[in-house]
């Protein structure tokens, strides 16, 4: 029987470590690799020009790599549920492969396609390669619940089977006799569109700081590892002024689109570490970037409301303010705080900002200054940020706004001080906000404090050429810390005076409860994580109790009923 | 059935409880566990249950939530419910709070309800802004007259929370004139229209005051002396917010003798201080011994000031530092461990401490540290400890498992 295969690229835009593609080639007579340009890109139409350009570059790169092995990429416009029945018929397809997508929207879309495939008698081949692990197994190991803290997640990881090795790259060897039927009008029918064809204005568009594609990704990986080896230091790098700028070894957008396999990155890091540190076991912190990504994917996979506050069992219901005007100022870099505005400008221009810069602007928008919902910030990042995928973006915003994951909220990133400590000279500000170039380092982070003659000399009067600061940070912090405290005190039912104890003790950090259960009161000799993992089932109980508090009481009442008789006792809403 | 028998209540001959003749006391007890919405549904079942729904005991506490869809994500208390409460239950209300969003309409609605609480004898009143302080956007007179209705009519106010409102000295006089015997708790941080004289009047007359929260500009030696007078009960909590209005602001000092008088009069009192100042505004603070127990620096605070904290705050129980900058706080932390023997909670944000000094600090404090919240970036690895083994060392000395707080890295 003739086997005609479609491989469907969604993420996983690469030929290395592509298990679904690799397996579906075996025994196939024809192969067509497709990308469906769904007008609803990953469930949202909120995509800026940098992200489209990156994607198109990825597709061009794929097409070029496929050409080298006598194949081509087929770009098809439409919605998958419309496209597939047509293709199944037209190309006599009996096999369909794709990389597993763990996100709730992806799973729903794929369920519909699975149905169509089975109705059409098409064999499905789905493989996991966008994450290091099978996320369902991690959840299973945690008693059927996703881990709510990163520490818990790390403990579970230690008990998972080792990460699978990357699959061999698709080469002419691998493809062997499998043929791709290419028509003369392929470019017209199935070619990768340009930005203009998609309706974008490209006049004045500067070259991409982050060029898309697998080729670029692999080159960066090599450079990234070279730099690590040269430094021979695997510690978390200290933040300095240079870190703020786009790095030629940065990998996050490539991981998001799947131009770079996370497993390949994982193993290359491991090999390098073993080489440099003479075969010792790499600590989990080496894979920090990959594991955080994995953590958010795990927490999100079974929660379709993960990107919302309302109806989201892991999200604290916080009375954020609705203020479109203030939101626009933040999104467009017009807050009057140069540190915030420069970061948002870099984001809009280039599509990437350093993670501490993200913390700074996220804190400013939400719990720090503007008290606007993290959902709004998440949408802006979704539009502009190259590496913001659904799970990681939503999860990070919840984290940064102290809406979940049992965060302490006392540490606020100052929109003046934090920038000043990172880049005392202010070069970053001058680069992205040229209007402030004339300001000396002393005043560049708070130009509204500069005396008139300094402002005149800088040819930039605050309030005229550059906005005045939109909030008084000291007053805003004071108000907002108080708000967070009110909310968390209701959640934890804490009646004391401490600021730290206001945040409910997280149930699976391996705190006192853990030791009590261990019985001896001593910390076990082996790694801490071992004990935590054993807690499994009982943890689930306390986890769901906490989730109930978040979800039920807030949804039903908007507050947890306080016993007002206790009002006379210390700290009524202190 | 058994209960019905004992009370000689008529009941049906069939098996099971007769719901319609449950005594009111039992109904009340059950209804108290039901959330308001469920209670309302229950009240529609029959006349007895409807009567039970309206029993005064169920209307002692209420929290009015006033939100506008344009400014908030949360739902508001239904206007019909509000009307019904004012009509049928305003004289039952004893513990009331208002939660308003950032819109002026919500604050106005709160004042509107307040003005109608004429038959109330409130014990507790809380005005809470959940976002930007919208009470401040009201015309002062409008707010004051609404608040005064409660002050004058209640006469037995015990707890009053009016932070971020335009309350002023004259209205405080009205409060005092009517409630001086009963007032125990007063929270009024960030009330810019109140003067030190205004709050002094409260302290002078309300001898039962146990908890007070205000801004630093209202604090005076006279106030502390008044709170320590013989007639006054022991103060339990004093919360002070020190907020910078303008850069280079000068803050007045409080005499050591005033603090000493407080401690003598109320040896167990807790002093909670939140600082939101620029680094160079700390001049007058931490020069003399200060009986602060809970200390929060909401902005960057210098190494020098943290050093002074160790020297001047022997009663310190909790220290939380948002940011310091990039010079190691090794010496300062060790000194705090040595001299603040009551310290049981510490939080460090954007700071730096060498791993060795941190271990030393934890060793000295031992298991009295119940809260240890340190951002991962704070700990600087040195020759003795790296980031991967420090949590183990610290856990040993704490007697429980401990990890630093982490932030996601993309």
PDB file of N, CA and C in Angstrom, chain B residues 240-288:
ATOM      1  N   UNK B 240       3.136  53.182  62.107  1.00  0.00           N
ATOM      2  CA  UNK B 240       3.496  54.497  61.577  1.00  0.00           C
ATOM      3  C   UNK B 240       4.042  54.349  60.162  1.00  0.00           C
ATOM      4  N   UNK B 241       3.472  55.096  59.225  1.00  0.00           N
ATOM      5  CA  UNK B 241       3.978  55.116  57.852  1.00  0.00           C
ATOM      6  C   UNK B 241       4.797  56.385  57.660  1.00  0.00           C
ATOM      7  N   UNK B 242       6.033  56.221  57.218  1.00  0.00           N
ATOM      8  CA  UNK B 242       6.892  57.375  56.968  1.00  0.00           C
ATOM      9  C   UNK B 242       7.042  57.488  55.449  1.00  0.00           C
ATOM     10  N   UNK B 243       6.364  58.472  54.865  1.00  0.00           N
ATOM     11  CA  UNK B 243       6.304  58.555  53.399  1.00  0.00           C
ATOM     12  C   UNK B 243       6.876  59.869  52.915  1.00  0.00           C
ATOM     13  N   UNK B 244       7.686  59.805  51.895  1.00  0.00           N
ATOM     14  CA  UNK B 244       8.301  61.002  51.346  1.00  0.00           C
ATOM     15  C   UNK B 244       7.348  61.688  50.379  1.00  0.00           C
ATOM     16  N   UNK B 245       6.990  62.935  50.696  1.00  0.00           N
ATOM     17  CA  UNK B 245       6.113  63.672  49.779  1.00  0.00           C
ATOM     18  C   UNK B 245       6.944  64.310  48.678  1.00  0.00           C
ATOM     19  N   UNK B 246       8.010  64.957  49.077  1.00  0.00           N
ATOM     20  CA  UNK B 246       8.899  65.607  48.112  1.00  0.00           C
ATOM     21  C   UNK B 246      10.329  65.203  48.418  1.00  0.00           C
ATOM     22  N   UNK B 247      11.169  65.132  47.376  1.00  0.00           N
ATOM     23  CA  UNK B 247      12.564  64.754  47.656  1.00  0.00           C
ATOM     24  C   UNK B 247      13.229  65.815  48.529  1.00  0.00           C
ATOM     25  N   UNK B 248      14.095  65.349  49.418  1.00  0.00           N
ATOM     26  CA  UNK B 248      14.794  66.272  50.293  1.00  0.00           C
ATOM     27  C   UNK B 248      13.931  66.764  51.437  1.00  0.00           C
ATOM     28  N   UNK B 249      12.829  66.055  51.665  1.00  0.00           N
ATOM     29  CA  UNK B 249      11.940  66.450  52.770  1.00  0.00           C
ATOM     30  C   UNK B 249      12.656  66.307  54.117  1.00  0.00           C
ATOM     31  N   UNK B 250      12.369  67.231  55.026  1.00  0.00           N
ATOM     32  CA  UNK B 250      12.939  67.157  56.376  1.00  0.00           C
ATOM     33  C   UNK B 250      11.907  66.576  57.317  1.00  0.00           C
ATOM     34  N   UNK B 251      12.290  65.569  58.053  1.00  0.00           N
ATOM     35  CA  UNK B 251      11.373  64.977  59.032  1.00  0.00           C
ATOM     36  C   UNK B 251      11.764  65.391  60.439  1.00  0.00           C
ATOM     37  N   UNK B 252      10.763  65.631  61.288  1.00  0.00           N
ATOM     38  CA  UNK B 252      11.047  66.013  62.666  1.00  0.00           C
ATOM     39  C   UNK B 252      11.512  64.775  63.445  1.00  0.00           C
ATOM     40  N   UNK B 253      12.118  65.013  64.598  1.00  0.00           N
ATOM     41  CA  UNK B 253      12.551  63.883  65.423  1.00  0.00           C
ATOM     42  C   UNK B 253      11.643  63.738  66.634  1.00  0.00           C
ATOM     43  N   UNK B 254      11.583  62.531  67.124  1.00  0.00           N
ATOM     44  CA  UNK B 254      10.849  62.241  68.357  1.00  0.00           C
ATOM     45  C   UNK B 254      11.892  62.004  69.439  1.00  0.00           C
ATOM     46  N   UNK B 255      11.662  62.573  70.595  1.00  0.00           N
ATOM     47  CA  UNK B 255      12.650  62.437  71.671  1.00  0.00           C
ATOM     48  C   UNK B 255      12.683  61.011  72.200  1.00  0.00           C
ATOM     49  N   UNK B 256      13.860  60.592  72.577  1.00  0.00           N
ATOM     50  CA  UNK B 256      14.011  59.260  73.154  1.00  0.00           C
ATOM     51  C   UNK B 256      13.139  59.128  74.393  1.00  0.00           C
ATOM     52  N   UNK B 257      13.025  60.214  75.157  1.00  0.00           N
ATOM     53  CA  UNK B 257      12.252  60.142  76.404  1.00  0.00           C
ATOM     54  C   UNK B 257      10.783  59.816  76.132  1.00  0.00           C
ATOM     55  N   UNK B 258      10.284  60.282  75.004  1.00  0.00           N
ATOM     56  CA  UNK B 258       8.882  59.976  74.669  1.00  0.00           C
ATOM     57  C   UNK B 258       8.712  58.487  74.400  1.00  0.00           C
ATOM     58  N   UNK B 259       9.634  57.935  73.632  1.00  0.00           N
ATOM     59  CA  UNK B 259       9.566  56.495  73.366  1.00  0.00           C
ATOM     60  C   UNK B 259       9.718  55.703  74.669  1.00  0.00           C
ATOM     61  N   UNK B 260      10.627  56.165  75.505  1.00  0.00           N
ATOM     62  CA  UNK B 260      10.838  55.474  76.778  1.00  0.00           C
ATOM     63  C   UNK B 260       9.554  55.444  77.606  1.00  0.00           C
ATOM     64  N   UNK B 261       8.856  56.588  77.619  1.00  0.00           N
ATOM     65  CA  UNK B 261       7.586  56.656  78.365  1.00  0.00           C
ATOM     66  C   UNK B 261       6.593  55.621  77.831  1.00  0.00           C
ATOM     67  N   UNK B 262       6.538  55.499  76.484  1.00  0.00           N
ATOM     68  CA  UNK B 262       5.650  54.513  75.867  1.00  0.00           C
ATOM     69  C   UNK B 262       5.983  53.105  76.336  1.00  0.00           C
ATOM     70  N   UNK B 263       7.275  52.798  76.301  1.00  0.00           N
ATOM     71  CA  UNK B 263       7.678  51.437  76.648  1.00  0.00           C
ATOM     72  C   UNK B 263       7.417  51.160  78.119  1.00  0.00           C
ATOM     73  N   UNK B 264       7.628  52.170  78.923  1.00  0.00           N
ATOM     74  CA  UNK B 264       7.369  51.988  80.366  1.00  0.00           C
ATOM     75  C   UNK B 264       5.892  51.718  80.604  1.00  0.00           C
ATOM     76  N   UNK B 265       5.062  52.491  79.946  1.00  0.00           N
ATOM     77  CA  UNK B 265       3.612  52.369  80.167  1.00  0.00           C
ATOM     78  C   UNK B 265       3.052  51.094  79.543  1.00  0.00           C
ATOM     79  N   UNK B 266       3.533  50.766  78.366  1.00  0.00           N
ATOM     80  CA  UNK B 266       3.008  49.588  77.647  1.00  0.00           C
ATOM     81  C   UNK B 266       4.172  48.713  77.208  1.00  0.00           C
ATOM     82  N   UNK B 267       4.739  47.958  78.128  1.00  0.00           N
ATOM     83  CA  UNK B 267       5.969  47.209  77.815  1.00  0.00           C
ATOM     84  C   UNK B 267       5.820  46.215  76.674  1.00  0.00           C
ATOM     85  N   UNK B 268       4.585  45.768  76.414  1.00  0.00           N
ATOM     86  CA  UNK B 268       4.455  44.744  75.392  1.00  0.00           C
ATOM     87  C   UNK B 268       4.012  45.320  74.046  1.00  0.00           C
ATOM     88  N   UNK B 269       3.971  46.655  73.933  1.00  0.00           N
ATOM     89  CA  UNK B 269       3.361  47.187  72.728  1.00  0.00           C
ATOM     90  C   UNK B 269       4.238  46.941  71.503  1.00  0.00           C
ATOM     91  N   UNK B 270       3.586  46.793  70.352  1.00  0.00           N
ATOM     92  CA  UNK B 270       4.280  46.590  69.087  1.00  0.00           C
ATOM     93  C   UNK B 270       4.315  47.888  68.305  1.00  0.00           C
ATOM     94  N   UNK B 271       5.482  48.238  67.822  1.00  0.00           N
ATOM     95  CA  UNK B 271       5.641  49.431  66.999  1.00  0.00           C
ATOM     96  C   UNK B 271       5.987  48.987  65.586  1.00  0.00           C
ATOM     97  N   UNK B 272       5.076  49.251  64.657  1.00  0.00           N
ATOM     98  CA  UNK B 272       5.252  48.828  63.272  1.00  0.00           C
ATOM     99  C   UNK B 272       5.558  50.058  62.439  1.00  0.00           C
ATOM    100  N   UNK B 273       6.692  50.069  61.773  1.00  0.00           N
ATOM    101  CA  UNK B 273       7.055  51.242  60.974  1.00  0.00           C
ATOM    102  C   UNK B 273       7.362  50.853  59.533  1.00  0.00           C
ATOM    103  N   UNK B 274       6.681  51.531  58.610  1.00  0.00           N
ATOM    104  CA  UNK B 274       6.902  51.321  57.175  1.00  0.00           C
ATOM    105  C   UNK B 274       7.533  52.594  56.618  1.00  0.00           C
ATOM    106  N   UNK B 275       8.705  52.444  56.022  1.00  0.00           N
ATOM    107  CA  UNK B 275       9.411  53.594  55.469  1.00  0.00           C
ATOM    108  C   UNK B 275       9.351  53.596  53.948  1.00  0.00           C
ATOM    109  N   UNK B 276       8.932  54.726  53.384  1.00  0.00           N
ATOM    110  CA  UNK B 276       8.973  54.894  51.929  1.00  0.00           C
ATOM    111  C   UNK B 276       9.707  56.198  51.656  1.00  0.00           C
ATOM    112  N   UNK B 277      11.023  56.178  51.863  1.00  0.00           N
ATOM    113  CA  UNK B 277      11.825  57.394  51.745  1.00  0.00           C
ATOM    114  C   UNK B 277      12.928  57.211  50.730  1.00  0.00           C
ATOM    115  N   UNK B 278      13.432  58.326  50.218  1.00  0.00           N
ATOM    116  CA  UNK B 278      14.665  58.292  49.446  1.00  0.00           C
ATOM    117  C   UNK B 278      15.816  57.985  50.413  1.00  0.00           C
ATOM    118  N   UNK B 279      16.894  57.454  49.856  1.00  0.00           N
ATOM    119  CA  UNK B 279      18.027  57.045  50.703  1.00  0.00           C
ATOM    120  C   UNK B 279      18.559  58.166  51.566  1.00  0.00           C
ATOM    121  N   UNK B 280      18.541  59.412  51.053  1.00  0.00           N
ATOM    122  CA  UNK B 280      19.166  60.489  51.818  1.00  0.00           C
ATOM    123  C   UNK B 280      18.201  61.184  52.776  1.00  0.00           C
ATOM    124  N   UNK B 281      17.007  60.594  52.988  1.00  0.00           N
ATOM    125  CA  UNK B 281      16.055  61.243  53.897  1.00  0.00           C
ATOM    126  C   UNK B 281      16.032  60.599  55.270  1.00  0.00           C
ATOM    127  N   UNK B 282      16.940  59.645  55.502  1.00  0.00           N
ATOM    128  CA  UNK B 282      16.904  58.905  56.760  1.00  0.00           C
ATOM    129  C   UNK B 282      17.641  59.591  57.895  1.00  0.00           C
ATOM    130  N   UNK B 283      18.140  60.800  57.631  1.00  0.00           N
ATOM    131  CA  UNK B 283      18.942  61.509  58.623  1.00  0.00           C
ATOM    132  C   UNK B 283      18.450  61.441  60.059  1.00  0.00           C
ATOM    133  N   UNK B 284      17.184  61.878  60.312  1.00  0.00           N
ATOM    134  CA  UNK B 284      16.725  61.923  61.700  1.00  0.00           C
ATOM    135  C   UNK B 284      16.430  60.557  62.320  1.00  0.00           C
ATOM    136  N   UNK B 285      16.439  59.504  61.529  1.00  0.00           N
ATOM    137  CA  UNK B 285      15.987  58.216  62.052  1.00  0.00           C
ATOM    138  C   UNK B 285      17.131  57.316  62.478  1.00  0.00           C
ATOM    139  N   UNK B 286      16.855  56.455  63.423  1.00  0.00           N
ATOM    140  CA  UNK B 286      17.817  55.460  63.908  1.00  0.00           C
ATOM    141  C   UNK B 286      19.075  56.096  64.471  1.00  0.00           C
ATOM    142  N   UNK B 287      18.887  57.192  65.204  1.00  0.00           N
ATOM    143  CA  UNK B 287      20.011  57.808  65.907  1.00  0.00           C
ATOM    144  C   UNK B 287      19.992  57.403  67.361  1.00  0.00           C
ATOM    145  N   UNK B 288      18.789  57.394  67.927  1.00  0.00           N
ATOM    146  CA  UNK B 288      18.617  56.969  69.314  1.00  0.00           C
ATOM    147  C   UNK B 288      17.874  55.655  69.334  1.00  0.00           C
TER     148      UNK B 288
END
